[in-house]
Structure formats: C-alpha cells, structure tokens
Amino acid sequence: MAILVTGGAGYIGSHTVRELVEDGRDVVVYDNLSRGHREAVGEGTPLVVGDINDYIKLKETMQKYAIDSVIHFAAESQVGESMANPEKYYFNNVVGTLNLLKAMKDCDVKKIVFSSSAAVYGEPQEIPITERCPKNPTSVYGRTKLMVEKILVDYDVAYGIRHVALRYFNAAGAHVSGEIGEDHTPETHLIPIIMEVALGKRDKIKIFGTNYPTPDGTCIRDYIHVTDLAKAHILALDWLINGGPSRAYNLGNEKGFSVLEVIETVERITGIKIPREDTSRRLGDPAVLIASSKKITDELGWIPRYTTLDDMVKTAWNWHSKNPNGFNDK
Ligand code: UFG
C-alpha cells in the first residue's frame, strides 16, 4: 500500500514527500516536471513522470504501486497567469483533477488530501478568515480550487471518496537542511524574489502598492512554513485513514506581516541592503489575508513549529544562499 503524491517534485509537494518518507511511509511521486524538479525527489522514492491529464498512466501507476491514498498537489498556481490563460488553468487544475478522481474511482482508492488555497475566499469580509467565510474567488486560479473542492464533495456523496482540502495561506521557507526549497520559473512570490535581490540576481524589489489601508500602506499576508504545511498533510491523511469524514481546513499562522516587514526581516537576517521601488498595486491583491487555523488545531491537533517570520526567512536564506540557481546547482 502506497501513497501517490501528485506534484511531489514541486515546492510544497517535495517537502511533504520528505516528511512522509522520514515518517516511514511508502510514497510514489507522480509529476510531469513542467514546474517540479527531479532533484527535489529523494533517492529511493519512485518518480513516475506523467501528467494528471493522462488517465491511463494514472490508472496504471495506481495499479502497479498498489496505491491506497492520494495527496494531490499537481496544479498550475500563478494567479496572474490564470487570468491571462484561463484555459490552461481549467484544463490542468479542474479537468486534470477529474482524471485523477476517475482513476481513483476505477482503482477503488478512497482517500485524497487536496491542495486548496486561501484564494478560494477572494477579498475577505472579515479577518481572521475562518472556513465559514464566504467564498468568492477573484481569480481563475481561486475558482479552479473552489470548483475542485465542490467536485470533491460530490464524489464523496456519490462514490465514497473522502477528502481533506487544505487551504494554504502564504507558503514560505525551506527544509532546515537547505537541501530542498523554493524554485519557480518565473518566480512571482515575495520572499524568493527578495532573496534574488540579496543574491544580486535582481537589482531591486518592486513593492506592489504602498497605499493600502494597513499601518505601513503595504499588503499584509499570513506566512506559513512549508514544513509545517507538510506536517498538516500527514495529519490530514491519518484523519482519513482513521475513518474521519471529509473536511476543509485553513492553514496559516494567524499572524500577518506587511511587505515592508518582510523586506526588513530579510535585510536583518542576511545583513544585505535590499533596494526597493514603490510601484502600483498588482491587480487582485487583497490588502490583508490572515487565517484562523483554529479548526485544524482543534480537530487534527496541528501545531506549527516554525511560527516566526525569522524562521521562514532564515530557512529560505539557507536554501537560496546554498543554491543560488535553485535545483540547477544540484
Ligand atoms: N509582492 C510585492 N512585490 C513582488 C511580489 C509580491 O510587493 O515582487 C507583494 C504582493 O503584492 C503581496 C505580497 O507581496 O501583497 C505577497 O505576494 P506573493 O505573490 O508572494 O503571494 P500572494 O499573496 O499573492 O499569493 C499567495 C499564494 C497564491 C494564492 C494567493 C491568494 O502564493 O498561490 O496567495 O491566496 F493564490
């Protein structure tokens, strides 16, 4: 019996695979390597190079490795790109997941942990955001995640496939070893972009908006360490293994940091001055996103370990400074 991890060569996927393997679980990674990295998958973990839109390959993989449960990360995840190219997002994130669910149904695999996103909420009506808050995604990316959550509910009722949907806030940091970390092309996320400035690969960080209704005028986000996110997937999987019903949970640290606070933290930790430029707002960015993670703490006993911004920035800097070209340095 093994766990199939789709997108297991990506950022959050590879950190989850690492925790699963350290916990003694049998894992098979399924990744088309369009965004993921072969080097992010540890030696000894089988990697099937395949697409989630390839139903036959999914089914063959599930049969070959006697797959018993799925953790599903494989998806496109850039908000801006999703608006410019919705077709890519609906095909990969929604149709791809339908193929995965069809293969699960046909192979009698009844448990799935799904990577959802804070993007399902859109512009929040209240802070902190609880799971009961209205879900009005403002991007195609967020809509794909919400659609899949709804599909999962229907597949539970009709076919008995139970799920846990995890709505991540802003994933950050890297494995403490510095052996795996964040490596996106192109990079769009705040912390790795600031790291690229620190490494001299970019000349400055552009701050997207300085007139938000926040104390320093820049956007506030809830950053959560990727290893804490990874651990939540194991708890979610065990919940399903132990017969728990389908659930959706937020995952954040319940604390917000502004863009300026993040830049200042990087400067303090690296000792490098980060040149910055104030620019206009990025379309679709809410001013403040802060999670309530009470539900997953109460129900699954999830307790984050790396809760300070320093923890996230230090581990991210450890990875980026050791691997300035990401997995190309491997
Ligand atoms: N930012 C900048 N300059 C940059 C990059 C980002 O000022 O060069 C700002 C953004 O405007 C935002 C904050 O830094 O206020 C964080 O931006 P990220 O792109 O790192 O993260 P987002 O909050 O936009 O995105 C995250 C996840 C998405 C998810 C989204 C909404 O990465 O997958 O939250 O929940 F869809």
XYZ file of C-alpha atoms and ligand atoms in Angstrom:
366
model
C 0.000 0.000 0.000
C 1.497 3.320 -1.030
C 0.615 6.991 -1.136
C 0.554 8.670 -4.553
C 1.804 12.254 -4.347
C 0.930 14.188 -7.495
C 3.142 17.249 -7.912
C 5.569 15.691 -5.442
C 8.546 17.253 -7.247
C 7.228 20.781 -6.637
C 7.818 23.147 -3.730
C 5.196 22.072 -1.171
C 4.946 18.563 -2.637
C 8.654 17.782 -2.229
C 8.665 18.987 1.374
C 5.658 16.777 2.100
C 7.308 13.769 0.455
C 10.335 14.369 2.664
C 8.209 14.311 5.841
C 6.275 11.244 4.668
C 9.463 9.306 3.925
C 11.007 10.325 7.269
C 7.818 9.051 8.875
C 8.362 5.659 7.228
C 5.531 5.842 4.671
C 5.640 4.310 1.200
C 5.469 7.115 -1.326
C 5.265 7.291 -5.124
C 5.699 10.695 -6.782
C 3.708 11.473 -9.944
C 4.852 14.685 -11.615
C 5.125 15.905 -15.204
C 8.181 18.002 -14.228
C 6.743 21.051 -16.002
C 7.314 23.042 -12.796
C 8.746 20.413 -10.482
C 12.355 19.244 -10.250
C 13.627 15.684 -10.472
C 16.357 16.621 -7.949
C 13.701 17.590 -5.385
C 12.607 13.952 -5.112
C 14.827 11.982 -2.757
C 16.766 8.957 -4.000
C 14.829 5.823 -3.211
C 11.434 7.434 -3.841
C 9.879 6.245 -7.119
C 9.156 9.091 -9.539
C 6.653 8.492 -12.334
C 6.961 11.244 -14.935
C 3.380 11.728 -16.036
C 0.599 14.238 -16.443
C -2.617 14.287 -14.430
C -4.462 14.618 -17.716
C -3.133 11.151 -18.659
C -5.861 8.952 -17.188
C -4.323 5.702 -18.458
C -0.933 6.426 -16.912
C -2.570 7.414 -13.629
C -4.549 4.192 -13.556
C -1.504 2.071 -14.433
C 0.524 3.797 -11.703
C -2.178 3.236 -9.103
C -2.364 -0.449 -10.000
C 1.396 -1.002 -10.281
C 2.176 0.509 -6.870
C -0.995 -0.625 -5.044
C -1.916 2.970 -4.272
C -4.216 3.346 -1.290
C -4.434 7.149 -0.914
C -3.544 10.299 -2.832
C -2.073 13.658 -1.870
C -2.805 15.948 -4.795
C -0.521 18.949 -5.318
C -0.177 18.924 -9.107
C -1.618 22.214 -10.392
C -0.814 25.492 -12.051
C -0.543 28.134 -9.335
C 0.099 31.613 -10.694
C -2.756 33.998 -10.115
C -1.739 36.476 -12.843
C -1.198 33.780 -15.461
C -4.582 32.253 -14.625
C -6.290 35.481 -15.680
C -4.378 35.664 -18.976
C -4.711 31.963 -19.800
C -7.787 30.518 -18.074
C -7.923 27.542 -20.433
C -4.607 26.237 -19.111
C -5.887 26.527 -15.539
C -9.282 24.925 -16.116
C -7.717 22.035 -18.056
C -4.834 21.353 -15.687
C -6.443 22.107 -12.345
C -10.057 21.055 -12.907
C -10.006 18.539 -15.785
C -6.704 17.100 -14.509
C -8.248 16.531 -11.085
C -11.305 14.906 -12.704
C -8.964 12.454 -14.446
C -7.232 11.747 -11.163
C -10.576 11.162 -9.407
C -11.754 8.893 -12.218
C -8.591 6.805 -11.894
C -9.085 6.718 -8.100
C -12.697 5.625 -8.502
C -11.759 2.912 -11.016
C -8.925 1.650 -8.786
C -11.007 1.831 -5.599
C -8.777 4.487 -3.983
C -10.972 6.302 -1.487
C -8.828 8.918 0.262
C -7.458 12.211 -1.079
C -5.762 15.215 0.516
C -6.156 18.211 -1.773
C -4.049 21.397 -2.043
C -6.539 24.195 -1.908
C -5.793 27.848 -1.321
C -6.742 30.982 0.571
C -7.565 32.203 -2.944
C -10.973 30.482 -2.610
C -12.074 33.326 -0.304
C -11.191 36.243 -2.596
C -11.458 39.673 -0.932
C -12.136 38.748 2.709
C -15.198 40.076 4.512
C -13.607 39.602 7.938
C -10.189 38.963 9.499
C -9.141 36.391 10.615
C -10.637 34.265 7.863
C -12.452 31.168 9.132
C -13.586 28.254 6.984
C -17.152 29.579 7.165
C -16.316 32.906 5.479
C -17.895 33.489 2.050
C -16.002 32.038 -0.875
C -15.870 34.492 -3.752
C -12.587 33.920 -5.573
C -11.322 36.916 -7.514
C -9.048 34.921 -9.822
C -9.387 32.000 -12.206
C -6.800 30.194 -10.065
C -9.003 30.601 -6.979
C -12.051 29.488 -8.945
C -10.304 26.288 -10.055
C -9.516 25.467 -6.424
C -13.096 26.139 -5.304
C -14.523 24.103 -8.196
C -12.380 21.131 -7.222
C -13.484 21.442 -3.595
C -17.106 21.239 -4.769
C -16.367 18.282 -7.043
C -14.747 16.511 -4.083
C -17.906 16.946 -2.009
C -19.997 15.391 -4.800
C -17.535 12.500 -5.210
C -17.759 11.783 -1.504
C -21.568 11.648 -1.536
C -21.798 9.573 -4.718
C -18.680 7.367 -4.630
C -17.478 7.439 -1.027
C -14.143 9.083 -1.880
C -13.341 11.075 1.265
C -11.138 14.178 1.192
C -9.380 16.792 3.245
C -8.970 20.118 1.412
C -6.178 22.260 2.884
C -6.479 25.984 2.143
C -2.948 27.293 2.339
C -2.173 30.898 3.061
C 1.345 32.046 2.017
C 3.763 29.111 1.977
C 7.307 30.190 2.816
C 10.720 28.955 3.934
C 12.608 25.786 3.106
C 13.608 22.486 4.675
C 16.050 23.126 7.554
C 18.727 21.032 5.806
C 18.869 23.503 2.914
C 18.669 20.508 0.554
C 15.276 21.395 -0.919
C 13.481 24.720 -1.221
C 11.503 27.023 -3.464
C 12.498 27.192 -7.145
C 9.903 28.568 -9.557
C 10.466 29.823 -13.093
C 9.372 32.548 -13.382
C 9.420 33.465 -9.697
C 6.476 35.624 -8.621
C 6.479 35.197 -4.826
C 7.678 37.873 -2.460
C 10.269 36.095 -0.283
C 12.176 34.289 -3.076
C 12.203 37.495 -5.142
C 13.737 39.397 -2.220
C 16.292 36.565 -1.913
C 17.178 37.038 -5.587
C 17.826 40.717 -4.856
C 20.012 39.730 -1.879
C 21.967 37.379 -4.164
C 22.471 40.133 -6.757
C 20.314 38.347 -9.355
C 17.832 41.248 -9.443
C 18.611 44.876 -8.814
C 15.562 45.701 -6.652
C 12.262 44.554 -5.229
C 9.198 46.283 -6.610
C 6.639 46.911 -3.876
C 3.171 46.435 -5.352
C 1.206 49.215 -3.692
C 2.014 51.462 -0.735
C -1.425 52.997 -0.196
C -3.351 50.025 1.190
C -5.408 50.585 4.361
C -2.716 48.931 6.527
C -0.364 50.509 9.122
C 2.542 50.960 6.662
C 0.458 51.010 3.463
C 1.731 47.662 2.109
C -0.186 44.366 1.908
C -0.319 42.041 4.887
C -0.043 38.261 4.470
C -0.033 35.232 6.762
C 3.177 33.279 6.058
C 3.301 29.591 6.940
C 6.435 27.465 6.921
C 6.458 24.791 4.218
C 7.478 22.069 6.711
C 4.515 22.934 8.947
C 2.308 22.715 5.849
C 3.877 19.346 5.011
C 3.146 18.006 8.500
C -0.506 19.045 8.166
C -0.798 16.736 5.127
C 0.272 13.756 7.211
C -2.290 14.623 9.897
C -4.951 15.006 7.206
C -4.051 11.666 5.665
C -4.165 9.934 9.059
C -7.560 11.521 9.722
C -8.863 9.840 6.561
C -7.062 6.545 7.290
C -8.741 6.519 10.707
C -12.142 6.870 9.055
C -12.649 10.633 9.527
C -15.231 12.354 7.313
C -14.359 14.863 4.580
C -13.106 18.216 5.805
C -11.777 21.606 4.624
C -9.211 23.453 6.755
C -7.336 26.741 6.630
C -3.602 26.625 7.193
C -1.849 29.775 8.323
C -0.063 31.120 11.396
C -2.843 33.534 12.374
C -0.317 36.408 12.178
C 0.139 38.966 9.440
C 3.289 40.650 8.144
C 3.461 43.526 5.700
C 5.613 43.557 2.567
C 7.883 46.132 4.254
C 8.233 43.976 7.372
C 9.269 41.037 5.191
C 11.885 43.148 3.374
C 13.260 44.473 6.688
C 13.451 40.946 8.118
C 15.452 39.759 5.104
C 17.811 42.742 5.483
C 18.356 41.981 9.161
C 18.945 38.251 8.643
C 21.160 38.472 5.564
C 22.904 41.715 6.517
C 22.317 42.849 2.915
C 20.569 46.100 1.974
C 17.619 45.391 -0.339
C 16.999 48.190 -2.866
C 13.274 48.754 -3.362
C 10.934 50.663 -5.606
C 7.378 51.680 -4.804
C 5.137 50.704 -7.721
C 1.416 50.492 -8.322
C -0.869 47.806 -6.928
C -0.978 44.358 -8.516
C -4.448 43.560 -9.795
C -6.486 41.356 -7.488
C -4.269 41.617 -4.371
C -6.397 41.883 -1.206
C -4.997 44.287 1.435
C -4.953 41.784 4.299
C -5.120 37.957 4.406
C -4.839 36.342 7.834
C -6.083 32.841 8.619
C -7.844 31.376 11.548
C -6.325 27.879 11.834
C -8.322 27.003 14.935
C -10.338 24.292 13.207
C -7.347 22.173 12.137
C -5.655 22.694 15.514
C -8.810 21.623 17.372
C -9.722 18.692 15.132
C -6.381 17.311 13.908
C -4.044 18.650 16.596
C -1.938 20.599 14.091
C 0.570 22.826 15.875
C 3.025 24.801 13.731
C 6.683 24.715 14.745
C 8.260 27.494 12.636
C 5.960 30.345 13.526
C 8.109 33.452 13.281
C 8.942 35.372 10.141
C 12.602 34.929 11.160
C 12.158 31.119 10.955
C 10.803 31.357 7.413
C 13.380 33.867 6.203
C 16.333 32.061 7.841
C 15.451 28.690 6.288
C 14.699 30.329 2.921
C 18.050 32.161 3.008
C 19.856 28.936 3.940
C 18.406 27.278 0.798
C 18.838 30.231 -1.585
C 22.368 31.106 -0.464
C 23.499 27.457 -0.769
C 21.711 27.032 -4.131
C 21.645 30.429 -5.845
C 20.480 28.752 -9.068
C 17.957 26.530 -7.321
C 17.947 22.893 -8.374
C 20.287 23.724 -11.287
C 23.013 23.736 -8.635
C 22.287 20.084 -7.823
N 4.643 41.461 -3.684
C 5.362 42.607 -3.974
N 6.356 42.521 -4.897
C 6.670 41.361 -5.557
C 5.922 40.189 -5.248
C 4.918 40.286 -4.305
O 5.123 43.675 -3.419
O 7.578 41.356 -6.407
C 3.586 41.532 -2.668
C 2.220 41.153 -3.223
O 1.577 42.287 -3.753
C 1.546 40.601 -1.981
C 2.675 40.008 -1.149
O 3.860 40.576 -1.676
O 0.977 41.640 -1.254
C 2.762 38.504 -1.268
O 2.748 38.160 -2.653
P 3.029 36.693 -3.208
O 2.972 36.751 -4.693
O 4.261 36.152 -2.572
O 1.820 35.857 -2.631
P 0.253 36.094 -2.837
O -0.252 36.556 -1.502
O -0.103 36.899 -3.998
O -0.142 34.631 -3.251
C -0.417 33.643 -2.351
C -0.170 32.278 -2.968
C -1.101 32.049 -4.131
C -2.506 32.287 -3.695
C -2.636 33.683 -3.146
C -4.015 34.026 -2.685
O 1.165 32.196 -3.396
O -0.948 30.729 -4.591
O -1.762 33.780 -2.023
O -4.367 33.236 -1.652
F -3.364 32.161 -4.719
